[in-house]
Amino acid sequence: MTTVFLFILLFVLLALGLPIAMALGLSSVLTILLFSNDSLASVALKLFENLSSHYTLLAIPFFILSSAFLSSGGVARRLIRFAMSLVGHVRGGMAMASVLACMLFAAVSGSSPATVAAIGSIVIAGMVRHGYPEKFAAGVIANAGTLGILIPPSIVMLVYAAATEESASRMFMAGFVPGIMIGLTLMVAIYIMARVRGLPRAEFPGFGPFLAEMAASTLSALGGLMLIIIVLGSIYGGIASPTEAAAVSAVYAWFIAVYGYRDIGPLKNTPWRAEGEGTASAVLRNLVMLPVGLLRSVSHPEVGRTVLDAAKVSIMLLFVIGNAMLFAHVLTTERIPHEIAELITGWGLPAWGFLIVVNILLLIAGNFMEPSAIILIMAPILFPIAVQLGIDPIHFGIIMVVNMEIGMITPPVGLNLFVTAGITGHSIGWAIKAATPWLLILLCGLVVITYVPEISLFLPNYLDQLRGYK
Amino acid sequence: MLRAIAQGLGRLEEIIICLFLVGMTLLVFFEVIVRLMYAELIELFGEGSIDIFWIEELTLMGAAWFVLFGAAYGIKVGAHIGVDAFVRLLPLAARRVVGLVVVAAGLAYCGLFLAGGWVYESKMYKIGIEMEDLPIPRWVTFSMLMLGMVMIGWRLAEIGWRILTGKAGGFDLADEAREVLEDRVEMNQEAAR
Amino acid sequence: DDPIVIKFSHVVAENTPKGQMANKFRDLVAERLDGKVVVEVYPNSQLFNDNQVLEAMLLGDVQMAAPSLSKFGQYTEKLQIFDLPFLFKDMAAVERFQNGPAGQKLLTSMEDVGLLGLGYIHNGMKQLSASKPLLVPEDARGLKFRIQSSDVLQAQFEAVGALPVKKPFSEVFTLLQTKAIDGQENTWSNIYSKKFFEVQEHITASNHGLIDYLIVTSDEFWKSMPDDVRAEVDKALAEAIAHGNKVAMDKATGDRAKIAESGRSTIHELTPEQRAQWVEVMKPVWAKFEDQIGKDLIDAAVESNM
Ligand code: NA
Ligand code: NA
């Protein structure tokens, strides 16, 4: 009865168009008010605590901030150039390079729509210019963009870690191989399609220019690529925790955008070396500009807008998360996870059968709600059953994340579809048609990742082994 | 005059929100640096001169304040995520009714949390306990929840008024996708120039 | 009549000593007060974590909880006594103190804010662990230690020239693993169950402090129960506590053996001279908190060692 009320109320409020955060919060409070003798006061306390006692979740605003600086800092453009220099001359190379660029951007950003937008807004038009069908280009990017939450860092993994008290850094490591696997599969599929459909290739410029461009583009992209090393290196190299690494990456991204690349802020259009400038004078000038530029960036409108944008996105996401945790809390006080778990356990499903149920449930849920909210509501229900069935908690987390990825490109509701439709100026229906053939690869990936736990667990276990324990 | 004040307040709101985010980031960054350079720092300032114990609690408190203070701003700029696929199918008159229902539901949300928060707030004020590490009374930190709910309620009431007076066609949600896009397209255009 | 519901909220798994104590209490009450009182146990922080639970209790949403003694700092300064380093020589001394008049009087030290202690439940004596051997206090100088939020514990590590760091469990493990934080202090049971022994190469059997829990209820709720019912509940609780404490003590011994067997960390015993050095460096912390805790209370604790 309570369960039915809670979920129906939630869906009605959502359908009416109440923001997800308030819909979750209001249905929780009303359920408490009507069916429980808990006080409103402790519900208010709980909401406040949800927002103020999850250190792991702090990484979310930090990663969003860092992502905002990177997107505005033109890092995406440099990553694309780097990827193009590597595989651009293969048949279908531009599409493959776009996937590679998505993977690289995914390795510095924690969100999928951000990845699609950052890379897609540049490369889709570029591919069309070079003779690729637009639908092909859009489909590739919509799919490759989902890697944003599978290749670490990942906002969704942070939420899973917070909900289940598993290690965020182990989750990050576990996402690495599956992410690269899906990315490479996409690239192979593109190559095959390119052969079959005779898609364009760039002329191989000869070894000299090839190496020269590779070196130049690597150098140019180094500021962005360094961030991958900073984030993962500081976590695994013993300097910082995931949350701390996120803060470090935000500070670094600001530095690289304002001082390194000078794409925004007070030093915009100020070259590292002016024409005809002597080395000594250039070094001196840049040294002086270091403190001056960084200090002046504090009050610079472009920098301010970037921070405000990041703040806006962070607030919305954290507000949803805080209320979703409240919803999960009500589920728990009403013993609903307990009952559902008993029901599902009662079916006597084997682990593989349970995982199919999980896949279906999550794919459906993906159509109504934000991934973080889904994880927070579903994890308390599904996680204990998974553990009971002997499924590794980290592996289970990766399965949930891949499901969330797929949810982003399945109709009717999928964030990546909306972004893709927006970039290309076509309808959602068009975007769905463009993305669907590639979806097959993701679904195959999901099956393989679900039933071969080693793909996810190999790297974290191997790293542990390196450190001398199993 | 009134408009100037409103604009000033709006600007102040944005600045405060940015300061929260930047402050949190720098606090955590600062802790990492202190830990990393601990040996050098005690050499410089002497043993026992360094205390980073309070940072965690302050950052977390900052996070809660950031979200609660900023949630109302999210409503003002239409940044909250929701599902409006169904509402868009309705004719205008029905959309306005639904919009009013949504505003009422949002106000109920604020009202219930204010009511609950008030009871908690009074209790904490009465027994006067402080935070774990910071010498700040519990009720002071919690008061942001009350302020946040009042601010959200205010913004919702504004929208309700606009719907009632025919200035708005309904409760508008953020189109998250469109927003990510607009920023990006704008920036890439700038970059191309 | 509706039965009286006691929501017992704790933060550990059901198979831990505290979890078993709570379940035992639930079962005993069900057996003896059938229909009059119902105990609902919420493990694993399902309901509230240790930071919120006391506030939720004061609001009437939880009736019983058992947070760590270090968690009461905001409610009373007196309970800080249990954090003082090298105060008790072993668990027997701890028991003598807790069951003696001073320890029993401490149970009512939070009456003015509306909380009432009902009894103590053990976790055990704390050990030091780090990425290098800690044999004398000098070894800890310049290291970073993760500790629970407590002024006393902060002072304790500052006394040896170490940096106290506060991090939630979810991050501590990674930080210890990668040696971003050098060490921590915990009981054998926690070092084993939280897998700290996998990421800390050296553990010193220092027995320098104590982790115990206080079972608390809301004063108002406790007094609202009819006298005869309350007496029965109290009796069931005492039996459950005795049961839980036995489990805890067996577990501490067992977990220490399991850690030694795993071979992943080396356990160091202190010679009496080495131990004396630690005591000498850390004991001045007592004086710092003497005013807050009360000298008579500290004296009573010292006496329990005899
Ligand atoms: Na990512
Ligand atoms: Na979907």
mmCIF file of N, CA and C in Angstrom, chain B residues 1-13 76:
data_model
loop_
_atom_site.group_PDB
_atom_site.id
_atom_site.type_symbol
_atom_site.label_atom_id
_atom_site.label_comp_id
_atom_site.label_asym_id
_atom_site.label_seq_id
_atom_site.Cartn_x
_atom_site.Cartn_y
_atom_site.Cartn_z
ATOM 1 N N MET B 1 14.599 52.302 -9.866
ATOM 2 C CA MET B 1 15.227 52.157 -8.551
ATOM 3 C C MET B 1 15.038 50.741 -8.022
ATOM 4 N N LEU B 2 13.772 50.353 -7.939
ATOM 5 C CA LEU B 2 13.483 48.989 -7.474
ATOM 6 C C LEU B 2 14.150 47.957 -8.367
ATOM 7 N N ARG B 3 14.094 48.242 -9.660
ATOM 8 C CA ARG B 3 14.694 47.302 -10.609
ATOM 9 C C ARG B 3 16.205 47.216 -10.384
ATOM 10 N N ALA B 4 16.821 48.354 -10.106
ATOM 11 C CA ALA B 4 18.265 48.352 -9.861
ATOM 12 C C ALA B 4 18.595 47.507 -8.635
ATOM 13 N N ILE B 5 17.788 47.643 -7.616
ATOM 14 C CA ILE B 5 18.019 46.860 -6.397
ATOM 15 C C ILE B 5 17.868 45.375 -6.704
ATOM 16 N N ALA B 6 16.796 45.057 -7.455
ATOM 17 C CA ALA B 6 16.558 43.653 -7.794
ATOM 18 C C ALA B 6 17.721 43.096 -8.591
ATOM 19 N N GLN B 7 18.234 43.906 -9.542
ATOM 20 C CA GLN B 7 19.370 43.447 -10.334
ATOM 21 C C GLN B 7 20.605 43.243 -9.466
ATOM 22 N N GLY B 8 20.809 44.191 -8.563
ATOM 23 C CA GLY B 8 21.955 44.086 -7.648
ATOM 24 C C GLY B 8 21.868 42.823 -6.810
ATOM 25 N N LEU B 9 20.672 42.553 -6.278
ATOM 26 C CA LEU B 9 20.479 41.360 -5.462
ATOM 27 C C LEU B 9 20.718 40.101 -6.294
ATOM 28 N N GLY B 10 20.210 40.119 -7.530
ATOM 29 C CA GLY B 10 20.392 38.971 -8.406
ATOM 30 C C GLY B 10 21.870 38.711 -8.665
ATOM 31 N N ARG B 11 22.609 39.777 -8.873
ATOM 32 C CA ARG B 11 24.057 39.661 -9.105
ATOM 33 C C ARG B 11 24.728 39.100 -7.850
ATOM 34 N N LEU B 12 24.307 39.631 -6.702
ATOM 35 C CA LEU B 12 24.879 39.180 -5.427
ATOM 36 C C LEU B 12 24.638 37.679 -5.245
ATOM 37 N N GLU B 13 23.427 37.264 -5.590
ATOM 38 C CA GLU B 13 23.069 35.844 -5.480
ATOM 39 C C GLU B 13 24.044 34.996 -6.300
ATOM 40 N N LYS B 76 14.770 30.195 -10.601
ATOM 41 C CA LYS B 76 14.724 31.504 -11.263
ATOM 42 C C LYS B 76 15.183 31.390 -12.715
#
